[in-house]
């Protein structure tokens, strides 16, 4: 049964029981509607509604969104609860999100436990509340709070919900408290649908739209939510519901909603392969080698997960730097209210930085985050192998280097795995778990166990230069540099990619990370670079001029006074000069042409990555591009977006581009197979 009910002393206890998160599918809706009739037939004094397990109800069952709506529809169920002569009380312990929050708001009263959350994150799935949420929430919390909650999709904790008057009280045992509510008090609470709508406020609505334009550009659902809320301010409650429902049903089948659902399910499917049967090693104490920005971020992420972390450095100056870097992250978290003073002290108590490798003799996992040099990393691994237990896993955070070469220096290469974090490591959700030729199942299991402990999104990758993400990034930058040299400017390229949905384009992003980092990687590749592949030297000229990005006040852009970026005509002149030296005729590319070239370059490279077995499926590439490299989530990730374009169209255009440069634009065999057979990239399998 998805909904259970029982009657004790004229009090009905109704419990949603649809594990794991009590999603409100058809059976739950039917169960709730049946419970309304049951309670009325028995003339119960109240119904106490709760959720079994760790959730009250975590929203609608998104798996139903690709099909026609099934009766009973949630708006009808909630109207029945809201209008029933038997008052319902929502006893919320855990999350009440989306449809779950709508169910709670249809109840006469809401009681939350201290650890609970309530919110309406529908816009994160490309839709809006579709069962009265846009109309009930403003009546309960006011227009300003409702606009914020619905258009941004951020939930409230119990304390904030109480302050917003979304819950009546916060108690440790909501069910028991619901039973104790005075019957007369409960009868005096006006049903939500009878509450007046807030006054129309043009300024609040305009501010909400301005916020969305800044935080969610190009996304349809947030603005539609604001429109529907506004429409309901001046008409009766029941007249507004069809407007909301029509908008929800329209958005549900749109491209953005499909893309966001794809990422939603891809994220939840990011788990260790079922073929891995080994157990992970213990993760109570973890060594981190290197206390720079990346190492400190990794250490803080470990501390935040309740683990003990020790940073190993080469000298006392390095130890001091590591201590300072970790303390900076702790202080920043304190200022943002992410941790309490007590928790900060607990973090400090579980952290140490030292030059003494013997202090980590009990650690079963070490993560190397030292300088990106094979010799440096080999030396670190040799020290770790001598100090840590023989069963300990040795992980490298390298972004590009050959893990097989590194592992080959150890007596037992099966201990070695890549754990590629993304900066800032304590914030970015992606974790590339890189499997070497000899990597053991225990090492892989440990990588996934760590990812789960840190609440990261784990993606298994094979060994190649750059793995999944940085290999695509390298091709992205190469295509951008080619467009730049042949006819555009960095700001035109950035503007085109921001129009696609990136938060920032490739040149502004490189200014943020530093041009010297990419320069060092190009020098590493000099000996193995294909002599037939065109090389764009502009970035090398930039480094020679000392234009390294924000840290030097100038890169692809200038940053006067440390403020915002401004275009730099010197950079544009460099491209014209190099183009002249290379005897290239420059072309005036449109924004659409720029976007097409950069996106097709990434898709083609990603298809090769999948064909070679570096990525195990297209879904993993989507996760990497969205959570590691800023590809717009609402487009579903790179490969999902490619499937919306169609393999035939992609191959046809790539063949045209290959006439310009047969090496850079060589069509991926996987794309050709998909074009010939009609198979989607989502369903394509590696050939190796």
XYZ file of C-alpha atoms in Angstrom:
688
model
C 0.000 0.000 0.000
C 1.329 3.464 -0.919
C -0.915 5.119 1.667
C -1.925 3.507 4.945
C -4.662 4.677 7.308
C -5.930 3.829 10.752
C -8.462 5.262 13.167
C -7.789 5.694 16.880
C -10.272 7.485 19.117
C -11.850 9.326 16.181
C -8.448 10.537 14.975
C -7.292 9.366 11.567
C -3.647 8.561 10.990
C -2.749 8.608 7.302
C 0.810 7.767 6.280
C 2.422 8.030 2.848
C 4.493 4.883 2.348
C 6.141 4.983 -1.065
C 9.887 4.446 -0.561
C 12.480 5.705 -0.900
C 11.231 9.323 -0.735
C 7.442 9.023 -0.795
C 7.096 10.405 -4.308
C 3.508 11.301 -5.092
C 2.670 8.919 -7.895
C -0.730 7.747 -9.031
C -1.135 5.195 -6.227
C -0.329 7.810 -3.569
C -2.789 10.275 -5.070
C -5.504 7.632 -5.112
C -4.665 6.630 -1.557
C -4.956 10.215 -0.330
C -8.269 10.743 -2.110
C -9.624 7.529 -0.622
C -8.466 8.733 2.799
C -10.467 11.953 2.436
C -13.650 9.959 1.792
C -12.799 7.500 4.574
C -12.306 10.295 7.125
C -15.572 11.968 6.148
C -17.545 8.732 6.275
C -16.265 8.112 9.813
C -16.780 11.769 10.844
C -13.279 11.862 12.310
C -12.231 14.849 14.388
C -9.016 15.249 12.412
C -6.605 13.479 10.087
C -2.883 13.488 10.880
C -0.905 13.064 7.666
C 2.726 11.940 7.834
C 5.348 10.239 5.690
C 7.079 6.979 6.475
C 10.869 6.971 6.566
C 13.075 9.981 5.898
C 10.605 12.111 3.953
C 7.137 13.530 4.316
C 6.899 13.563 0.518
C 9.676 14.579 -1.881
C 7.459 15.774 -4.701
C 5.708 14.260 -7.673
C 6.981 11.098 -9.325
C 8.963 12.639 -12.199
C 8.874 9.293 -14.019
C 5.236 10.019 -14.831
C 6.056 13.312 -16.551
C 6.752 11.728 -19.928
C 3.281 10.187 -20.025
C -0.238 11.562 -20.105
C -1.497 12.613 -16.638
C -3.162 9.800 -14.699
C -6.267 10.208 -12.567
C -6.777 11.207 -9.884
C -4.946 14.441 -10.589
C -3.150 16.044 -7.656
C -5.066 19.364 -7.831
C -8.321 17.446 -7.360
C -6.899 15.479 -4.452
C -5.655 18.622 -2.708
C -8.894 20.480 -3.273
C -10.661 17.570 -1.585
C -8.304 17.809 1.419
C -8.533 21.604 1.580
C -12.349 21.689 1.366
C -13.060 18.679 3.583
C -15.099 19.270 6.768
C -12.566 16.992 8.502
C -9.447 19.120 9.140
C -6.117 17.617 8.094
C -2.816 18.294 9.864
C 0.488 17.757 8.038
C 3.034 16.253 10.454
C 6.263 16.894 8.562
C 9.380 14.972 9.535
C 11.950 15.173 6.744
C 11.478 16.916 3.418
C 8.222 18.210 1.998
C 9.140 19.329 -1.492
C 7.175 20.192 -4.612
C 3.984 18.193 -4.574
C 4.774 17.252 -0.982
C 4.740 20.924 0.005
C 1.518 21.389 -1.954
C -0.067 18.523 -0.004
C 1.059 20.118 3.266
C -0.335 23.532 2.277
C -3.710 21.981 1.470
C -3.877 20.759 5.069
C -5.494 22.992 7.677
C -2.350 22.992 9.802
C 1.358 22.181 9.434
C 3.731 20.982 12.154
C 7.410 20.400 11.357
C 10.236 18.662 13.152
C 13.421 20.730 13.643
C 15.311 18.840 10.919
C 12.594 19.206 8.288
C 12.554 21.251 5.091
C 9.717 22.524 2.964
C 9.955 24.049 -0.483
C 8.887 24.205 -4.087
C 11.853 23.316 -6.329
C 9.761 22.654 -9.446
C 11.625 25.266 -11.514
C 14.772 23.154 -11.144
C 12.943 20.536 -13.214
C 11.722 23.069 -15.764
C 8.134 23.238 -14.530
C 6.098 25.197 -12.005
C 3.926 23.977 -9.140
C 0.914 22.353 -10.745
C -1.422 21.539 -7.863
C -2.193 24.930 -6.369
C 1.266 25.800 -5.062
C 1.418 29.131 -6.879
C -1.874 30.128 -5.274
C -1.704 28.615 -1.785
C 1.824 29.701 -0.945
C 1.263 33.470 -1.459
C -1.852 33.239 0.725
C 0.175 31.633 3.508
C 3.499 33.496 3.442
C 2.864 36.656 1.445
C 3.850 37.679 -2.040
C 7.548 38.444 -1.479
C 8.403 35.133 0.190
C 6.282 33.144 -2.267
C 7.976 34.741 -5.267
C 11.374 33.958 -3.793
C 10.571 30.348 -2.909
C 8.845 29.429 -6.157
C 10.926 31.304 -8.755
C 14.276 30.302 -7.230
C 13.217 26.858 -6.012
C 15.030 27.071 -2.679
C 13.483 25.260 0.319
C 13.134 26.605 3.868
C 14.332 24.862 6.993
C 11.908 24.478 9.880
C 13.006 27.645 11.672
C 12.666 29.761 8.536
C 9.326 28.150 7.715
C 8.094 29.081 11.188
C 9.285 32.669 10.748
C 7.516 32.801 7.380
C 4.312 31.415 8.985
C 4.358 28.460 6.606
C 4.310 26.106 9.573
C 2.319 26.654 12.759
C 4.896 25.172 15.099
C 8.136 23.180 15.227
C 8.191 20.139 17.499
C 10.404 17.082 17.936
C 7.444 14.725 17.392
C 5.055 16.336 14.870
C 2.579 13.416 14.943
C 2.233 13.536 18.718
C 1.930 17.316 18.648
C -0.777 17.060 15.963
C -2.751 14.757 18.256
C -2.458 17.269 21.106
C -3.767 20.247 19.115
C -6.904 21.675 20.698
C -9.974 20.745 18.650
C -11.512 24.211 18.948
C -8.219 25.844 17.909
C -7.998 23.541 14.898
C -11.578 24.327 13.887
C -10.841 28.054 13.884
C -8.085 27.780 11.286
C -9.369 28.943 7.904
C -8.821 26.511 4.997
C -6.021 27.744 2.758
C -8.204 28.250 -0.287
C -10.412 30.664 1.652
C -7.519 32.944 2.618
C -7.307 36.202 0.665
C -4.613 36.617 -1.958
C -1.983 39.270 -1.180
C -2.189 42.695 -2.771
C -0.729 43.151 -6.244
C 2.714 44.754 -5.920
C 4.369 45.849 -9.159
C 7.704 46.522 -7.476
C 7.942 43.070 -5.888
C 7.044 41.400 -9.181
C 9.545 43.514 -11.125
C 12.287 42.718 -8.592
C 11.519 39.002 -8.864
C 11.799 39.141 -12.646
C 15.075 41.065 -12.397
C 16.476 38.451 -10.040
C 15.508 35.665 -12.421
C 17.059 37.502 -15.363
C 20.320 37.547 -13.420
C 20.267 34.110 -11.778
C 18.344 32.004 -14.292
C 18.811 33.597 -17.717
C 17.220 31.763 -20.656
C 15.135 29.541 -18.391
C 11.423 29.537 -19.053
C 9.838 28.101 -15.906
C 10.815 30.774 -13.332
C 9.242 33.572 -15.335
C 6.134 31.519 -16.050
C 5.822 30.895 -12.314
C 5.906 34.629 -11.635
C 3.306 35.216 -14.357
C 0.965 32.617 -12.869
C 1.397 33.975 -9.341
C 0.606 37.453 -10.615
C -2.476 36.230 -12.483
C -3.862 34.716 -9.297
C -3.637 37.930 -7.308
C -6.711 39.464 -8.896
C -9.025 36.499 -9.494
C -10.694 33.902 -7.238
C -8.611 30.945 -6.050
C -10.441 28.314 -8.092
C -10.297 30.456 -11.239
C -6.495 30.655 -10.928
C -5.971 26.903 -10.624
C -6.698 26.113 -14.314
C -4.204 28.817 -15.360
C -1.537 27.217 -13.195
C -2.367 23.697 -14.373
C -2.263 24.660 -18.058
C 1.164 26.257 -17.615
C 2.447 23.209 -15.738
C 1.237 20.759 -18.393
C 2.712 22.861 -21.191
C 6.099 23.195 -19.515
C 6.200 19.515 -18.549
C 6.531 18.400 -22.174
C 8.930 21.177 -23.198
C 12.591 20.752 -24.133
C 13.904 22.417 -20.979
C 11.854 20.215 -18.663
C 12.939 17.085 -20.532
C 16.578 18.184 -20.295
C 16.345 18.949 -16.594
C 14.629 15.633 -15.879
C 17.416 13.899 -17.779
C 20.044 15.488 -15.546
C 17.915 14.799 -12.454
C 17.818 11.078 -13.206
C 21.426 10.998 -14.441
C 22.589 12.456 -11.147
C 20.726 9.805 -9.201
C 22.098 7.060 -11.427
C 25.693 8.125 -10.763
C 26.649 5.109 -8.684
C 29.363 2.479 -8.560
C 29.044 -0.115 -11.353
C 27.308 -3.281 -10.224
C 30.291 -5.289 -11.478
C 32.402 -3.916 -8.613
C 31.949 -6.285 -5.691
C 34.874 -5.292 -3.448
C 34.513 -3.324 -0.221
C 36.087 0.112 0.224
C 38.865 0.699 2.707
C 38.190 2.582 5.944
C 37.861 6.327 5.455
C 38.154 7.649 9.001
C 41.630 9.202 8.458
C 42.758 10.488 5.062
C 46.092 11.994 4.070
C 46.211 14.870 1.578
C 49.560 15.669 0.016
C 49.857 19.361 -0.787
C 48.292 22.269 1.050
C 47.698 24.675 -1.813
C 44.259 25.859 -2.853
C 43.214 22.445 -4.169
C 44.655 20.428 -1.284
C 43.108 22.743 1.292
C 39.742 22.484 -0.448
C 39.939 18.693 -0.455
C 40.925 18.664 3.231
C 38.016 20.925 4.139
C 35.589 18.715 2.185
C 36.855 15.744 4.220
C 36.430 17.630 7.490
C 32.943 18.715 6.490
C 32.054 15.038 5.989
C 33.150 14.242 9.544
C 36.474 12.657 8.555
C 39.948 13.273 9.922
C 42.386 14.924 7.501
C 46.121 15.442 7.583
C 47.900 17.581 4.982
C 51.468 16.568 4.197
C 53.888 19.239 3.016
C 57.546 19.410 2.036
C 58.697 22.044 4.555
C 57.501 24.235 7.413
C 56.600 27.082 5.072
C 54.328 24.695 3.243
C 52.780 23.582 6.551
C 52.099 27.203 7.496
C 50.537 27.827 4.099
C 48.331 24.736 4.430
C 47.131 25.778 7.887
C 46.329 29.259 6.589
C 44.522 27.972 3.500
C 42.296 25.602 5.457
C 41.565 28.271 8.050
C 40.509 30.645 5.268
C 37.940 28.125 4.063
C 36.668 27.550 7.600
C 36.358 31.314 8.179
C 34.547 31.786 4.856
C 32.081 29.040 5.775
C 31.495 30.657 9.162
C 30.811 34.051 7.601
C 28.335 32.525 5.146
C 26.543 30.722 7.961
C 27.317 27.295 6.507
C 28.834 26.026 9.757
C 28.502 27.005 13.412
C 31.320 28.051 15.731
C 31.126 24.659 17.423
C 31.393 22.843 14.120
C 34.329 25.007 13.067
C 36.123 24.036 16.261
C 35.350 20.391 15.545
C 36.825 20.797 12.044
C 40.015 22.249 13.510
C 40.269 19.418 16.034
C 40.199 16.809 13.228
C 42.763 18.584 11.074
C 46.539 18.598 11.052
C 49.319 19.730 8.712
C 52.829 18.374 8.955
C 55.984 17.350 7.096
C 56.081 14.027 8.949
C 54.687 11.212 6.796
C 54.707 8.821 9.775
C 51.734 10.700 11.266
C 49.512 9.186 8.573
C 50.652 5.618 9.149
C 47.077 4.587 9.960
C 45.481 6.264 6.922
C 43.966 3.852 4.421
C 43.585 6.509 1.735
C 45.953 9.225 0.578
C 45.054 11.870 -2.005
C 47.967 13.493 -3.776
C 47.301 17.123 -4.745
C 50.866 18.223 -5.389
C 52.362 20.179 -8.303
C 51.315 18.866 -11.736
C 54.628 17.143 -12.488
C 55.085 13.434 -13.075
C 58.410 13.396 -11.227
C 56.967 15.209 -8.216
C 54.007 12.834 -8.061
C 56.201 9.745 -8.407
C 58.294 10.936 -5.482
C 55.182 11.541 -3.370
C 53.790 8.088 -4.152
C 57.079 6.436 -3.244
C 56.981 8.110 0.191
C 53.339 7.186 0.712
C 53.953 3.560 -0.273
C 56.673 3.293 2.361
C 54.523 4.866 5.090
C 50.920 3.764 4.628
C 49.601 0.215 5.135
C 50.054 -2.069 2.140
C 46.292 -2.207 1.611
C 45.948 1.586 1.573
C 44.686 3.253 -1.605
C 46.871 5.879 -3.241
C 44.922 8.466 -5.222
C 46.154 11.237 -7.478
C 44.244 14.439 -8.177
C 46.052 14.946 -11.478
C 44.079 16.697 -14.202
C 45.996 15.309 -17.179
C 48.936 13.046 -16.300
C 49.070 9.331 -17.157
C 47.925 7.391 -14.101
C 49.270 4.141 -15.561
C 52.769 5.593 -15.731
C 52.485 6.773 -12.153
C 51.163 3.419 -10.941
C 53.921 1.520 -12.720
C 56.504 2.936 -10.296
C 54.955 1.048 -7.366
C 55.302 -2.638 -6.457
C 51.499 -2.880 -6.386
C 49.962 -0.648 -9.104
C 46.473 -1.903 -8.243
C 46.474 0.530 -5.283
C 46.496 3.562 -7.557
C 43.413 5.461 -8.687
C 42.649 8.932 -9.926
C 40.367 11.143 -7.841
C 40.042 14.288 -9.903
C 38.428 17.036 -7.839
C 37.314 20.323 -9.337
C 38.167 23.703 -7.843
C 36.983 24.793 -5.383
C 37.067 21.190 -4.182
C 34.794 21.760 -1.189
C 32.090 23.315 -3.386
C 32.168 21.700 -6.841
C 30.022 18.565 -6.907
C 31.804 16.553 -9.598
C 34.383 13.859 -8.845
C 36.050 12.044 -11.746
C 37.153 8.591 -10.559
C 39.873 7.524 -12.980
C 40.489 3.821 -13.418
C 43.968 2.775 -14.491
C 44.802 -0.455 -16.297
C 45.722 -2.147 -13.006
C 43.385 -0.318 -10.605
C 41.716 -2.761 -8.212
C 38.016 -3.050 -7.524
C 38.777 -2.096 -3.902
C 40.295 1.170 -5.082
C 37.259 1.909 -7.244
C 34.906 1.033 -4.389
C 36.884 3.394 -2.169
C 36.585 6.201 -4.707
C 32.817 5.820 -4.875
C 32.532 5.513 -1.083
C 34.465 8.757 -0.717
C 32.270 10.450 -3.312
C 29.180 9.422 -1.356
C 30.657 10.614 1.934
C 31.483 13.999 0.385
C 28.102 14.184 -1.413
C 29.846 14.424 -4.765
C 28.588 13.223 -8.125
C 30.982 10.398 -9.052
C 31.793 9.583 -12.679
C 34.068 6.687 -13.639
C 36.590 7.542 -16.370
C 39.388 5.786 -18.197
C 42.944 6.987 -18.718
C 43.708 9.465 -21.478
C 45.095 12.993 -21.618
C 42.551 15.038 -19.678
C 40.203 12.099 -18.923
C 36.626 13.123 -19.805
C 36.237 16.750 -18.783
C 39.610 18.303 -19.503
C 39.871 16.517 -22.819
C 36.590 18.102 -23.927
C 37.742 21.413 -22.445
C 40.953 21.302 -24.480
C 39.019 20.851 -27.729
C 36.586 23.601 -26.681
C 39.456 26.026 -26.147
C 41.148 24.980 -29.367
C 37.960 25.679 -31.327
C 37.558 29.008 -29.532
C 41.152 30.025 -30.311
C 40.663 29.113 -33.960
C 37.528 31.238 -34.230
C 39.316 34.049 -32.406
C 42.336 34.028 -34.703
C 40.254 33.654 -37.844
C 37.844 36.486 -37.261
C 36.407 37.118 -33.783
C 37.444 38.540 -30.434
C 37.469 36.904 -26.986
C 34.479 38.976 -25.912
C 32.492 37.963 -28.988
C 33.258 34.298 -28.302
C 32.356 34.660 -24.624
C 29.142 36.476 -25.472
C 28.115 33.709 -27.868
C 28.673 30.965 -25.298
C 26.914 32.915 -22.569
C 23.944 33.214 -24.931
C 23.979 29.407 -25.130
C 23.678 29.297 -21.353
C 27.211 29.251 -19.938
C 27.739 31.468 -16.886
C 30.941 32.711 -18.526
C 32.694 32.082 -21.812
C 36.026 30.282 -22.312
C 38.194 33.399 -22.179
C 36.751 34.916 -19.022
C 36.952 31.458 -17.418
C 40.604 31.147 -18.389
C 41.320 34.583 -16.932
C 39.846 33.311 -13.671
C 42.006 30.175 -13.531
C 45.153 31.782 -14.969
C 46.630 31.598 -18.464
C 49.874 30.160 -17.095
C 48.131 26.911 -16.155
C 46.991 26.178 -19.696
C 50.394 27.344 -20.981
C 52.205 24.796 -18.800
C 49.946 22.069 -20.101
C 50.656 23.036 -23.726
C 54.388 22.812 -23.051
C 53.870 19.338 -21.597
C 52.165 18.313 -24.859
C 54.798 19.790 -27.184
C 56.697 16.536 -27.678
C 53.598 14.527 -28.607
C 51.561 17.101 -30.503
C 50.429 16.073 -33.984
C 52.567 18.148 -36.384
C 49.670 18.153 -38.846
C 47.340 19.781 -36.332
C 47.040 23.529 -36.536
C 48.509 25.349 -33.549
C 47.210 28.745 -32.401
C 50.047 30.721 -30.732
C 48.070 33.693 -29.376
C 47.812 32.371 -25.813
C 51.583 31.842 -25.741
C 52.057 35.483 -26.748
C 49.759 36.500 -23.898
C 51.908 34.658 -21.356
C 55.065 36.228 -22.815
C 53.471 39.642 -22.247
C 52.675 38.744 -18.633
C 48.936 38.829 -19.258
C 48.016 35.883 -17.027
C 44.454 36.824 -16.115
C 42.799 38.378 -13.094
C 45.780 37.741 -10.821
C 47.930 40.105 -12.917
C 45.137 42.576 -13.653
C 45.085 41.679 -17.337
C 44.544 38.593 -19.450
C 42.122 38.226 -22.303
C 40.398 41.158 -20.595
C 41.725 44.032 -18.494
C 40.636 44.343 -14.861
C 41.289 47.976 -13.879
C 41.348 48.561 -10.149
C 40.340 44.970 -9.503
C 36.803 45.734 -10.633
C 34.844 44.353 -13.569
C 36.372 43.265 -16.860
C 36.798 45.507 -19.889
C 37.713 44.600 -23.466
C 41.395 44.908 -24.335
C 42.169 46.129 -27.887
C 45.759 44.843 -27.551
C 44.385 41.307 -27.454
C 42.331 41.854 -30.587
C 45.426 43.236 -32.339
C 47.386 40.093 -31.427
C 44.865 37.954 -33.297
C 44.999 40.192 -36.354
C 48.784 40.085 -36.309
C 49.001 36.296 -35.929
C 46.366 35.805 -38.596
C 48.370 37.996 -40.967
C 51.586 36.082 -40.230
C 49.769 32.806 -40.894
C 48.333 34.261 -44.119
C 44.787 33.571 -43.003
C 41.849 35.510 -44.363
C 39.732 36.585 -41.387
C 35.996 35.956 -41.321
C 33.311 37.947 -39.532
C 31.612 35.132 -37.578
C 28.122 35.652 -36.204
C 27.276 34.627 -32.651
C 25.370 31.611 -33.960
C 28.348 30.503 -36.060
C 30.675 30.813 -33.072
C 28.350 28.796 -30.868
C 27.887 26.117 -33.515
C 31.616 25.600 -34.025
C 32.473 25.390 -30.347
C 29.565 23.085 -29.518
C 30.181 20.759 -32.472
C 33.868 20.561 -31.543
C 32.938 19.426 -28.025
C 30.316 16.956 -29.238
C 32.742 15.389 -31.707
C 35.438 15.031 -29.034
C 32.948 13.645 -26.535
C 31.792 11.061 -29.076
C 35.397 9.880 -29.467
C 35.732 9.711 -25.678
C 32.658 7.501 -25.533
C 33.756 5.389 -28.499
C 37.141 4.738 -26.865
C 35.529 3.639 -23.615
C 37.014 6.517 -21.617
C 33.436 7.345 -20.632
C 31.073 4.445 -20.022
C 27.955 6.140 -21.337
C 26.695 9.451 -22.680
C 24.949 10.193 -19.387
C 28.297 10.385 -17.575
C 29.570 12.903 -20.125
C 26.473 14.997 -19.479
C 27.198 14.984 -15.758
C 30.819 15.981 -16.307
C 29.983 18.846 -18.647
C 27.200 20.217 -16.434
C 28.737 19.857 -12.986
C 32.383 20.366 -13.885
C 32.462 22.755 -16.822
C 29.360 24.913 -16.757
C 27.400 23.482 -19.674
C 23.832 24.735 -19.090
C 21.941 22.265 -16.952
C 18.671 23.228 -18.618
C 20.047 21.884 -21.914
C 20.582 18.479 -20.289
C 24.347 18.230 -20.745
C 26.455 18.042 -23.909
C 25.339 14.639 -25.215
C 21.665 15.142 -24.408
C 21.849 18.422 -26.301
C 23.584 16.647 -29.190
C 20.666 14.221 -29.412
C 18.277 17.166 -29.755
C 20.329 18.292 -32.766
C 20.439 14.784 -34.231
C 23.469 12.764 -35.287
C 22.690 13.134 -39.014
C 22.675 16.910 -38.853
C 25.818 16.961 -36.710
C 27.744 14.670 -39.063
C 26.662 16.653 -42.120
C 27.938 19.889 -40.602
C 31.167 18.308 -39.337
C 31.900 17.067 -42.854
C 31.526 20.609 -44.132
C 33.887 21.893 -41.451
C 36.393 19.130 -42.207
C 36.921 20.721 -45.608
C 38.498 23.643 -43.718
C 40.638 21.440 -41.470
C 40.575 17.668 -41.992
C 42.535 16.980 -38.786
C 40.672 19.079 -36.242
C 37.242 18.307 -37.693
C 37.644 14.587 -38.388
C 34.228 13.062 -37.754
C 33.987 10.665 -34.819
C 33.256 7.078 -35.914
C 30.624 6.868 -33.180
C 28.753 9.848 -34.596
C 28.884 8.300 -38.051
C 27.443 5.032 -36.710
C 24.671 6.909 -34.929
C 23.871 8.875 -38.087
C 23.714 5.680 -40.169
C 21.684 3.591 -37.731
C 19.497 6.252 -36.132
C 20.742 5.338 -32.649
C 20.831 8.190 -30.154
C 24.059 9.029 -28.389
C 22.215 8.301 -25.144
C 21.960 4.675 -26.281
C 25.336 4.369 -28.003
C 27.979 2.002 -26.689
C 31.785 2.209 -26.889
C 33.404 0.216 -29.670
C 36.317 -0.698 -27.447
